XYZ file of C-alpha atoms in Angstrom:
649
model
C 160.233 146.496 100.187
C 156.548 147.294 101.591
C 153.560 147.078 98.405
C 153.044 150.915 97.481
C 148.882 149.729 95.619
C 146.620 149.904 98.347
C 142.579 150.150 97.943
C 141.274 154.052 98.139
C 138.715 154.668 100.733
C 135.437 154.539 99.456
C 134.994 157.886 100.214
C 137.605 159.112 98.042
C 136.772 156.953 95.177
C 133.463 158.467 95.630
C 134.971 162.460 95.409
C 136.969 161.018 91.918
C 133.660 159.377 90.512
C 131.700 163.166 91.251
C 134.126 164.770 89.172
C 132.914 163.199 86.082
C 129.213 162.686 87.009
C 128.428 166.331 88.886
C 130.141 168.634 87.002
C 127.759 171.757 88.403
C 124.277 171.904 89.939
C 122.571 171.451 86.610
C 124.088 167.821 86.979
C 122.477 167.372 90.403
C 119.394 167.948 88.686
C 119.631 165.869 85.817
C 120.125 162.637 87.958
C 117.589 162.983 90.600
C 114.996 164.335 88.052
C 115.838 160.973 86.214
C 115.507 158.797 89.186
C 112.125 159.748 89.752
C 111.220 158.834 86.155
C 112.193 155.445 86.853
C 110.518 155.444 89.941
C 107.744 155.372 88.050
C 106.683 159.032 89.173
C 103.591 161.057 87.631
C 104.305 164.215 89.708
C 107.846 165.549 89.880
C 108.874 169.050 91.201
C 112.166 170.661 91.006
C 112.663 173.273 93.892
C 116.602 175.224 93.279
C 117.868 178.064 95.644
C 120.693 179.934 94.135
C 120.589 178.528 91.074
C 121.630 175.316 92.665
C 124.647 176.259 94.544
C 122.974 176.518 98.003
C 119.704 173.593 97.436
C 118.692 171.177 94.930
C 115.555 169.629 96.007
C 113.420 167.160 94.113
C 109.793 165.423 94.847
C 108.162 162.984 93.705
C 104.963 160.838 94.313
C 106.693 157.469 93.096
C 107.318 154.001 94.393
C 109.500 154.553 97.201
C 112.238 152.694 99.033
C 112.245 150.419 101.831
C 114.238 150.575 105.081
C 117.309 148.566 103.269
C 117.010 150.398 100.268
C 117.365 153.408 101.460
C 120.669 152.818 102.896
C 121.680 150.988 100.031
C 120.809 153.405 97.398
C 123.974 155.303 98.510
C 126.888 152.555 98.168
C 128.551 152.733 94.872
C 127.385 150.836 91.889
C 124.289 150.119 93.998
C 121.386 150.508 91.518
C 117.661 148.621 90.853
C 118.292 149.331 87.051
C 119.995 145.952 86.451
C 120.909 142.835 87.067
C 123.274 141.058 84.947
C 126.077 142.519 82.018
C 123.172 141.476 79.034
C 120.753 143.781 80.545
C 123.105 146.669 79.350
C 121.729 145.760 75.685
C 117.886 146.179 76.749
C 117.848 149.343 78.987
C 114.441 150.642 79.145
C 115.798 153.157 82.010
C 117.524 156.299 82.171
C 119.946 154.992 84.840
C 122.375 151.925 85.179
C 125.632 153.116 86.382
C 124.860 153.247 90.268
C 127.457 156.449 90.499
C 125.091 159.492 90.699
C 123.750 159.509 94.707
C 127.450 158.359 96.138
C 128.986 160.595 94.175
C 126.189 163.465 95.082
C 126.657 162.300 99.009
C 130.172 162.482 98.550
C 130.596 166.512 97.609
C 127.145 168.143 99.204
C 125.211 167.729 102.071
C 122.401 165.730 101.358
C 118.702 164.786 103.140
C 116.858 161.962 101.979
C 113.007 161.098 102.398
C 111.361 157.740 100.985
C 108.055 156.149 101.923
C 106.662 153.130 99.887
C 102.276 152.796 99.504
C 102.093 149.887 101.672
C 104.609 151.052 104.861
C 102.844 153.377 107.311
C 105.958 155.218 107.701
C 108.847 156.104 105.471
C 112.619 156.594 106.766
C 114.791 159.542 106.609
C 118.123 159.824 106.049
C 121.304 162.670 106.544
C 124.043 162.404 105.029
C 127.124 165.183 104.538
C 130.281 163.660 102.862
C 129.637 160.385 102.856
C 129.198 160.187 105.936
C 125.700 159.102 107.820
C 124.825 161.594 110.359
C 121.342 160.080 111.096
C 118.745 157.712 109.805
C 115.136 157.817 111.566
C 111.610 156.674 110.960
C 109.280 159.811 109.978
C 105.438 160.018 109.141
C 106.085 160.869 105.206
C 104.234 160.496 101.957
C 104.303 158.320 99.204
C 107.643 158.921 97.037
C 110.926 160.425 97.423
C 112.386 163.760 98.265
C 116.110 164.683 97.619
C 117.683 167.471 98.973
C 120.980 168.411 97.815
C 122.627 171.686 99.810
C 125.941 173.292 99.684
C 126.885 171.504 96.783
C 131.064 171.299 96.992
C 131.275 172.436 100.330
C 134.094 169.981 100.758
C 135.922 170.371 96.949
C 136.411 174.800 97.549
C 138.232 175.048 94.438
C 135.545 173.304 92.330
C 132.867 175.674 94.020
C 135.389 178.858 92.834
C 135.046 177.644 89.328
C 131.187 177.723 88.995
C 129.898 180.538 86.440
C 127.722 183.408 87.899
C 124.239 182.730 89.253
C 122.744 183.364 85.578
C 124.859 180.758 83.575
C 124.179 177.968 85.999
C 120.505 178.516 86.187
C 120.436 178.884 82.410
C 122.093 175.137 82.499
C 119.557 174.227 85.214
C 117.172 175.038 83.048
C 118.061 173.208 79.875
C 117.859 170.013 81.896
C 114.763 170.448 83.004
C 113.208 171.338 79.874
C 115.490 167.896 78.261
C 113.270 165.792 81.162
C 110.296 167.619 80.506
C 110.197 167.390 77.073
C 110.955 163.516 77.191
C 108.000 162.967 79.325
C 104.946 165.180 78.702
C 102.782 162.093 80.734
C 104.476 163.775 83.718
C 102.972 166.757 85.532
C 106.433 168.964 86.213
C 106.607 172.431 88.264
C 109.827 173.818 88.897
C 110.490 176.791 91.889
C 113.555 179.052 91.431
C 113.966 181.180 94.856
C 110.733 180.643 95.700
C 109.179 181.947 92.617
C 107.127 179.505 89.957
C 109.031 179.146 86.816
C 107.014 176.109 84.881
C 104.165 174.723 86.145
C 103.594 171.666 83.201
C 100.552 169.296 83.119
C 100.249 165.756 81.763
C 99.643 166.335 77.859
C 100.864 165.286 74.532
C 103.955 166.289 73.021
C 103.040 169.144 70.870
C 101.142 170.912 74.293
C 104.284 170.287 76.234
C 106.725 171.844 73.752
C 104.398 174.623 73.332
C 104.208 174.918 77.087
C 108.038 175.195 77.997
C 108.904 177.495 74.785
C 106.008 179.973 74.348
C 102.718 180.255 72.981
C 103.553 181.661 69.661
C 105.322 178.001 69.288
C 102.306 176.638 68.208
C 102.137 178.170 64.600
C 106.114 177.498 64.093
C 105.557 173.668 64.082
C 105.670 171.371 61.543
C 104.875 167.496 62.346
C 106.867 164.745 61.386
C 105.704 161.462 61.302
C 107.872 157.846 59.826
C 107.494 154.387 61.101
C 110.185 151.531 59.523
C 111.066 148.651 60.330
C 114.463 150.230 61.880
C 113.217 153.417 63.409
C 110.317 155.124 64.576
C 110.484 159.039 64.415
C 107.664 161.459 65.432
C 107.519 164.940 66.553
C 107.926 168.465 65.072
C 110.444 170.727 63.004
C 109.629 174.234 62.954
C 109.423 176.378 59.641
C 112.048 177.765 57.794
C 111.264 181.418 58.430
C 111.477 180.714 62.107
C 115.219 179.925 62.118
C 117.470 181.090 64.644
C 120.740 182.328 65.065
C 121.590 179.860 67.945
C 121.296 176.177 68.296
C 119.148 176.741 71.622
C 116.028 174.615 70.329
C 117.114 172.075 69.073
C 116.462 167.834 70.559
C 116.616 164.713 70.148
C 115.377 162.163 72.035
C 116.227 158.665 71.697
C 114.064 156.044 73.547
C 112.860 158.865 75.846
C 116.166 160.038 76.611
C 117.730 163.474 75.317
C 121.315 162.574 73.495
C 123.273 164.763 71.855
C 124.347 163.682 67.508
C 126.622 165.944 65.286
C 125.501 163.034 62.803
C 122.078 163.372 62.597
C 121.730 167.332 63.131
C 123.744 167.510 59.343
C 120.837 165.149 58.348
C 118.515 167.744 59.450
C 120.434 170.072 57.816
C 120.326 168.247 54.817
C 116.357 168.375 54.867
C 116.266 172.235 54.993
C 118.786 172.685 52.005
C 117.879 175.806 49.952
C 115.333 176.479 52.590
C 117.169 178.498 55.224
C 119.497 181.736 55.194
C 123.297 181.201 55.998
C 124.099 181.346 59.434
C 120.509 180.212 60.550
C 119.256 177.142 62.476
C 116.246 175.244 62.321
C 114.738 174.309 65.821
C 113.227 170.782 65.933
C 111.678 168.378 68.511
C 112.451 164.547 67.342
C 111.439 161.626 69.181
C 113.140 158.480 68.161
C 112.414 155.080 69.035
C 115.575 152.353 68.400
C 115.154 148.917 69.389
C 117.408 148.649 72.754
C 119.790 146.177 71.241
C 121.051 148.400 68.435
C 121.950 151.455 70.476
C 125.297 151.622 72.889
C 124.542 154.471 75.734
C 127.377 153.708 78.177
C 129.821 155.696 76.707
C 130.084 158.684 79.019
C 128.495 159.168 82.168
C 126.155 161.931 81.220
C 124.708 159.429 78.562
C 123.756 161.744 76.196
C 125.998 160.152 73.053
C 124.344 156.922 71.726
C 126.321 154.367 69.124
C 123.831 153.453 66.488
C 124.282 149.692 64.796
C 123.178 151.538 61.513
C 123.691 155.305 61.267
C 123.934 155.668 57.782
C 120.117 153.876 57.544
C 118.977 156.452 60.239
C 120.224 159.134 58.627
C 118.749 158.853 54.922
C 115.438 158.218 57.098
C 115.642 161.111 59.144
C 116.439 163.000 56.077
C 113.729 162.313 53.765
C 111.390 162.112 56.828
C 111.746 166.029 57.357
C 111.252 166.548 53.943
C 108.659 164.789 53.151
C 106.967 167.096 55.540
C 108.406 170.492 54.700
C 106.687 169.195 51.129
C 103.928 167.796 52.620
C 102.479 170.711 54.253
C 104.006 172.985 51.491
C 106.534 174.888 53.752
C 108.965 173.636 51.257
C 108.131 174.390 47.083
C 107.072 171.865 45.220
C 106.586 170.867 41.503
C 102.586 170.701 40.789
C 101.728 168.890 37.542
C 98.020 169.235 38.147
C 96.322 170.780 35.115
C 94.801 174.411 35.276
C 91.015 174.076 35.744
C 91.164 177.490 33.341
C 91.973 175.717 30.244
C 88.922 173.160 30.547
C 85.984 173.322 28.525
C 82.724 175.165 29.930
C 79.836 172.538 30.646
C 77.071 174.178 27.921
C 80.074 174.022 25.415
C 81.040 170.603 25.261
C 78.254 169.077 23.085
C 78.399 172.479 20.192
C 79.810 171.540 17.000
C 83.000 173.159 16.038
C 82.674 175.180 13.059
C 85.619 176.109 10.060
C 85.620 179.986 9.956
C 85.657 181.607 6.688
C 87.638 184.620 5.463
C 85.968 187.370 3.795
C 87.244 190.828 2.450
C 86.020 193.574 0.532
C 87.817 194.278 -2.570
C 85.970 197.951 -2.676
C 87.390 199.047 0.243
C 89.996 201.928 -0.032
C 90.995 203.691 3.247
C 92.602 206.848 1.591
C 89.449 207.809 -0.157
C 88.316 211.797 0.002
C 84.756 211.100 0.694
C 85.636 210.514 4.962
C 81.658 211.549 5.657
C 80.324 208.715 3.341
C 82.747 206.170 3.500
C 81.256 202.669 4.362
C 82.864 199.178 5.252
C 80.680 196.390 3.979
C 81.020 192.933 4.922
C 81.519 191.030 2.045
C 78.681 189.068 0.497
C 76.193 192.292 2.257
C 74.048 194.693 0.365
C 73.218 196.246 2.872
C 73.889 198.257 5.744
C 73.430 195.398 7.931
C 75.405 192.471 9.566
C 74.684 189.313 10.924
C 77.040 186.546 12.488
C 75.881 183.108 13.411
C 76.791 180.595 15.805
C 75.804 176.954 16.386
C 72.387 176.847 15.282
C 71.241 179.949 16.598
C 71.548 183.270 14.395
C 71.506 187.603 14.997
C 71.368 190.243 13.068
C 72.150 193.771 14.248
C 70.932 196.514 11.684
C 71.113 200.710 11.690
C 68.883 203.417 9.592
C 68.626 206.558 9.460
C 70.109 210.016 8.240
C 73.522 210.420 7.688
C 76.592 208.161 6.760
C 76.191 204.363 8.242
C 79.277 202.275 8.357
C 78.840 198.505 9.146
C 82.158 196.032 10.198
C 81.441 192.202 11.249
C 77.985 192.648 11.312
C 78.489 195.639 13.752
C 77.038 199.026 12.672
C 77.011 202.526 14.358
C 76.473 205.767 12.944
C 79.783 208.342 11.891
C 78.833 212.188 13.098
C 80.987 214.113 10.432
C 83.669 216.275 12.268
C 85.287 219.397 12.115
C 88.832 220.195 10.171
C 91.403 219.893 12.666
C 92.656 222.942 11.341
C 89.985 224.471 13.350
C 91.813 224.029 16.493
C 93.770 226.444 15.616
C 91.824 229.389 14.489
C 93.515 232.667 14.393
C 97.013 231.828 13.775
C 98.434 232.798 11.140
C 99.903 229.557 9.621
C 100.982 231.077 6.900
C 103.668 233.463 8.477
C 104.737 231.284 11.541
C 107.404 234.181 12.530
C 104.012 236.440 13.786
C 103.215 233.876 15.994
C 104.679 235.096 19.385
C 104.939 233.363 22.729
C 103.842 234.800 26.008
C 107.107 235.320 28.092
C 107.130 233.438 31.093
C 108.344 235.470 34.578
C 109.818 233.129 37.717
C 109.519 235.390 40.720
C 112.342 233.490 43.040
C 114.892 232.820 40.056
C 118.301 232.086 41.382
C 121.193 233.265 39.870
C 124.268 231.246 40.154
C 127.518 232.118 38.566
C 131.112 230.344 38.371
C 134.758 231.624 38.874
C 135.962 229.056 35.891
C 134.424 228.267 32.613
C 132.904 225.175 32.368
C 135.610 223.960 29.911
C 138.404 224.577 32.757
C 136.461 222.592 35.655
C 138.083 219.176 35.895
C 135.331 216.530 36.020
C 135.897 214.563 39.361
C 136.812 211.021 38.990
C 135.803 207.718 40.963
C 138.404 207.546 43.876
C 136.885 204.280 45.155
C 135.958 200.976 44.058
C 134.358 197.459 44.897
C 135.791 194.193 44.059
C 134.012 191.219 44.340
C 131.515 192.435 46.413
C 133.778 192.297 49.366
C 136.870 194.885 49.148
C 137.081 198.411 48.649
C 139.976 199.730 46.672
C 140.730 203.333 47.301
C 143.744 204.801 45.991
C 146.516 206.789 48.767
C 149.847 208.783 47.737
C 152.055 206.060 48.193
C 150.158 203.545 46.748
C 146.644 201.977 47.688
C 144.675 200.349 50.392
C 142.361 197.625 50.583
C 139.800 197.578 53.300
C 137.339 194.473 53.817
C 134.077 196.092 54.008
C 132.247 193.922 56.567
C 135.224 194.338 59.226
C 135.526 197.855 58.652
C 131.518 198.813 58.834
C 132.424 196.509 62.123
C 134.483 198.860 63.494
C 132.373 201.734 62.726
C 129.037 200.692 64.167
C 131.080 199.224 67.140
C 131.928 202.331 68.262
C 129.126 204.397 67.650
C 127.027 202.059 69.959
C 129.953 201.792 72.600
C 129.655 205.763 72.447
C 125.855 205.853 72.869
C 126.170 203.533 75.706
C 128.885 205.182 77.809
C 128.772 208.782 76.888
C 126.031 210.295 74.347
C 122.237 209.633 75.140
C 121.173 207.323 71.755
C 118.798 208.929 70.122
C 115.613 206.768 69.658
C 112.909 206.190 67.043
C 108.743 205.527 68.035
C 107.498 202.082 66.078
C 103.704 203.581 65.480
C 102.565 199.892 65.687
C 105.192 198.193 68.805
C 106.636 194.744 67.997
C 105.840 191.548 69.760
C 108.818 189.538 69.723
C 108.193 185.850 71.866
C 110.853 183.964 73.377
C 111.372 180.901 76.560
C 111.758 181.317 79.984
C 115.519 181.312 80.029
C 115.422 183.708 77.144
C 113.550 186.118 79.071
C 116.077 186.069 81.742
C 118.774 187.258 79.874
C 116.763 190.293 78.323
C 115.251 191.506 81.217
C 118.534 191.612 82.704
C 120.134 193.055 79.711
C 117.731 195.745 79.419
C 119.206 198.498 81.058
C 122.066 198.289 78.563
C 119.851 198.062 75.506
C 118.069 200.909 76.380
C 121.319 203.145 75.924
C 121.362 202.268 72.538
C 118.234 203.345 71.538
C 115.697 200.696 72.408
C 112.926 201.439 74.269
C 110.624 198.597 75.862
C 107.073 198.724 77.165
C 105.662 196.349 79.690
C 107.206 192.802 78.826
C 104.822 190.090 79.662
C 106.551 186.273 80.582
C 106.760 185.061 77.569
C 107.346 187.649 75.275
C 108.799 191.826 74.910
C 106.820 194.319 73.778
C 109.665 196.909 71.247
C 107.829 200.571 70.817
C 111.078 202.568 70.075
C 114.558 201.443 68.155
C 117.863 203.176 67.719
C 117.967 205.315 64.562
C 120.466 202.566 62.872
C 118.423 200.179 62.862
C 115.555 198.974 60.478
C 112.049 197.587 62.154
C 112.654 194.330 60.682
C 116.476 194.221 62.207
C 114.796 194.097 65.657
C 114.389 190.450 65.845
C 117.511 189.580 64.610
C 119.500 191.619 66.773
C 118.422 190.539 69.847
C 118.531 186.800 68.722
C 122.035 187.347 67.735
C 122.847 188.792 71.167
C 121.482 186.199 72.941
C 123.810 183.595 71.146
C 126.639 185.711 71.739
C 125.970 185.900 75.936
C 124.968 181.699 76.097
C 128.001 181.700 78.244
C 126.618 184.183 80.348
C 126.560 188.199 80.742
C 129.611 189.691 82.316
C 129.529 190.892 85.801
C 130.599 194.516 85.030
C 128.976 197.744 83.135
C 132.114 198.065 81.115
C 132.398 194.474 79.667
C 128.643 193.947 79.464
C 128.192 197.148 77.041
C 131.379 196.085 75.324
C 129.903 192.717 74.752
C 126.314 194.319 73.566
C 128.417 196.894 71.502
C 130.544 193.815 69.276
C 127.329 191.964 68.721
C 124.915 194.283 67.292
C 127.741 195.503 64.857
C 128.364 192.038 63.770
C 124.138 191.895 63.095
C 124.351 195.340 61.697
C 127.720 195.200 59.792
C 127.047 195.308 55.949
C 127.910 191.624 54.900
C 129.637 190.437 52.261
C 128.325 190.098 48.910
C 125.973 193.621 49.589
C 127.112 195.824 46.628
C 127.432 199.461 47.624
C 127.701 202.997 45.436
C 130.267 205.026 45.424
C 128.846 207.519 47.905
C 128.243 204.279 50.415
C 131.917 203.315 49.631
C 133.660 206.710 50.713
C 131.361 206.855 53.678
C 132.776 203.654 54.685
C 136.076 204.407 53.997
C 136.018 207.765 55.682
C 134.273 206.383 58.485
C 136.581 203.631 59.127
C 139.631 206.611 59.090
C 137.451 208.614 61.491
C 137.530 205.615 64.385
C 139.980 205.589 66.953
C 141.123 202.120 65.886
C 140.707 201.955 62.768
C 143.495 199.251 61.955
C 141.664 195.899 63.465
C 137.779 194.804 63.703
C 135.906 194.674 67.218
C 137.152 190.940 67.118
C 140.546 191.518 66.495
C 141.112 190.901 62.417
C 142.571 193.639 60.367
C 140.171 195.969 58.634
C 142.656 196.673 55.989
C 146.169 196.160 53.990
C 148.585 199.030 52.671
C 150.211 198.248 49.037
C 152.518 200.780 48.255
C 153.717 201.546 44.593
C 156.925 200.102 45.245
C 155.771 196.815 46.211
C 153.926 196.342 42.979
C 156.478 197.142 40.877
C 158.480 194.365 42.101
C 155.217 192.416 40.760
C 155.899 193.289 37.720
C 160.013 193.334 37.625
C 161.763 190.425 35.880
């Protein structure tokens, strides 16, 4: 019998390795831009076509190859990273595996050109499927340039299953920014069709995040600084009030190098407790420095999961880190013990003697005497109409003379002008027979006259039909019994239409902001609106010019409230990070479900009774009213029957 194991072709091992390390074009990118980091590169840029189906191309001014190299580079397992198992426990590089350019040569075609500072010329190399198609001397300079085309032109069904020309640059995109964030001493410029998307100088790390997010970034950021003996974490969170529907901004970077940690994001959750609304996320930019022997990386190709020695340790550190910031630049409340400066004594008062104040009353003094013209109030111990006080040392006296009554109180003394009855406010009435006093009728020249077919003892008083339990279900009773309807679903359902309406048939009516919103977000955020515009503007929205990093809002639909803008649109563009549908039909549906999930009255909102029967004659009034836009039921039936089984023995 004839041995069935034989050795694959190198060539085929190298088409199994690509399907775990180039997944889509954004992969492409993520290796090469990493390889000219370790080249030791100071300007890198990233030229795509396509969004990276049709060319990935990548520059750089680093150290170059040499003739052998160059050949070399493309063998499997081939790398310059390491040397020996033990340097897998003191990486200082983003690469070790020496999978990512055979497996890249193995599914594109792909054009390489290397030139080291010392060689007057530099070699280029062809390459489509593995195979060599040429290798030549050329007159280059210093660095590297990759050029990945027609990425899966041999693997068809792989190529089928990319996402639309959005999605993919959208993932393009986040690993550039991962890169670029990692490295701010690198000048990066990135070219999509031709056009300049980031253009990033050399600068520190706050400059850099403000440069690939948008300039209103600035103001959102909080720093964080900690250095143990374990870990060393700098960088920024941003305030609570500029939290976020989606998880879009959010990084951390371990030893220069992006990873992704369910772990330590709850310990950053943990910082903002009581600080943040539900649903929201805080964005942060962490940089954390690990020595190399404590961290594991190769665990999956992509190497963004890290083992930590101690993750416990880096977690109560990362914790309190972020909050001792939030605190320390009072973001987050705080308890303040200092003293209030209003309580202290004033300067010229501290060296006066305290006196003990005495008590005195006059005995004389009745206040329902007759005599109201000469009636006096005498301090006690006085003679006189006059009063002094004294204080300290120092002594006044404040006297009055003259005609007429005097009246002195405290050593305070003003003269009394004698008044008038008040019963000569009302001269000429005749008090004495009030029945002759008559009242001037008073005429209404539009009086409406309203009259009833019942008396008012035979009109039955209406009666509450509806009510709210727990803030979350409406009760309303039916003939055969009773529904309950989950108000959040069923306001759902409502708004849900009405927008799908506006957007297909009606023209939304619109409403003019008289000061128009600024709303800021990143490149790849500005994408998706501009392309999602047309749709939004059915529903009511209407947009002036939009600069590049930011939308300018001067009209809203009728629905919704100014300071709903922001959280609308935020909300939509978590619900389309997989991308916006191809067709009108599914793209307005899509827009449609998530603005009535922002809009939808939420659970816990108490409502009247008038906002209950609009809800629950709204929800009656849809043409599906029996399930939510996502497919939950809106509301149950219990009939009379079925609760007197409840209650039968």
């Amino acid at each position: 019998m004839s041995s069935i194991i034989q050795l694959l072709p190198d060539h085929v091992a190298n088409q199994i390795a690509a399907g775990e390390v180039v997944q889509r074009p954004a992969s492409v990118v993520k290796e090469l831009l990493e390889n000219a980091v370790d080249a030791k590169a100071t300007d890198i840029k990233l030229i795509i076509k396509d969004a990276g189906k049709s060319l990935v191309q990548v520059i750089d001014n680093g150290v170059g190859m040499t003739v052998t190299d160059a050949r070399l580079c493309f063998a499997r397992h081939a790398t310059s990273k390491i040397r020996q198992a033990e340097d897998l426990f003191s990486l200082g590089t983003k690469g070790f595996r020496g999978e990512a350019l055979a497996s890249i040569a193995a599914i594109a075609h792909m054009e390489m050109k290397t030139k080291q500072e010392q060689d007057e010329l530099g070699t280029h190399i062809v390459i489509e499927g593995s195979k060599f198609v040429s290798q030549e001397v050329a007159v280059l300079p210093k660095g590297t340039s990759f050029a990945v085309k027609n990425l899966f032109f041999n693997i068809p069904a792989r190529r089928n299953f990319l996402k639309s020309d959005t999605v993919e640059f959208r993932h393009v995109m986040d690993e550039f920014q991962r890169v670029a964030l990692a490295h701010p001493n690198i000048h990066f410029s990135f070219y999509h069709n031709g056009s300049e998307m980031y253009n990033l100088p050399a600068a520190g790390y706050r400059q850099r995040i403000v440069g690939i997010m948008s300039g209103k970034t600035n103001e959102k950021l909080v720093p964080v600084n900690e250095d143990t003996d374990i870990i060393s974490i700098q960088g920024f969170v941003c305030k609570p009030e500029f939290a976020k529907k989606n998880r879009g901004e959010q990084f951390f970077f371990v030893n220069d190098r992006f990873i992704k940690s369910g772990y330590l994001h709850h310990a950053v959750m943990a910082a903002y407790e009581g600080l943040l609304k539900d649903g929201s996320q805080p964005s942060y930019f962490l940089y954390l420095q690990v020595p190399p022997n404590t961290i594991d990386i190769n665990i999956h190709p992509t190497k963004t999961e890290i083992k930590f020695d101690d993750e416990s340790a880096l977690y109560a550190i990362l914790r309190a880190s972020i909050k001792h910031s939030l605190g320390q630049f009072n973001v987050a409340p705080v308890l303040d013990f200092d003293r209030d400066s209003n309580l202290d004594t004033p300067y010229h008062y501290k060296d006066v003697e305290v006196g003990i104040p005495t008590i005195q009353v006059d005995g004389t003094f009745n206040p329902f005497t007759d005599d109201k013209t000469n009636q006096h109030y005498t301090k006690a111990g006085s003679g006189s109409s006059s009063g002094s006080y004294s204080s300290g040392s120092s002594s006044s006296s404040y006297s009055s003379s003259g005609s007429g009554s005097s009246s002195s109180y405290s050593g305070y003394s003003k003269r009394v002008e004698p008044t008038a009855s008040w019963e000569s406010l009302y001269v000429g009435l005749d008090t004495e027979n009030p029945e002759s006093i008559e009242s001037s009728p008073f005429t209404f020249e539009n009086e409406e006259v309203t009259s009833s077919l019942f008396n008012d003892d035979e009109v039955e008083q209406a009666t509450q039909k509806t009510y709210q339990i727990h803030k979350k279900y409406i009760v309303s009773p039916i003939k055969s019994g009773m529904i309950i309807v989950d108000q959040q679903r069923a306001h759902q359902r409502i708004l849900y239409e009405q927008f799908l309406l506006n957007m297909t048939v009606n023209q939304a009516s619109s409403q003019q902001l008289l000061f128009p919103l600024d709303l800021f977000y990143s490149a790849s955020e500005m994408k998706q609106i501009e392309e999602l515009k047309p749709s939004l503007e059915t529903t009511g929205f209407v947009f002036d010019d939009s600069k590049s990093d930011h939308i300018v809002v001067s009209g809203i639909p009728v629905n919704i409230t100014e300071s709903e803008v922001s959280m609308v649109i935020e909300q939509l563009l978590s619900d389309l990070q997989d991308g916006i549908p191809a067709n009108s039909y599914s793209q307005n549906d899509t827009i449609a479900k998530s603005m009535a999930k922002s809009l939808a009255v939420k659970t816990g909102s108490y409502l009247t009774e008038k906002e209950q029967d609009n809800l629950v004659n709204g929800l009656f009034a849809c043409k599906d009213p029996n399930i939510s836009p996502f497919q939950k039921p809106t509301f149950i039936t219990m009939r009379v029957e079925d609760i007197d089984k409840k209650f039968a023995l």
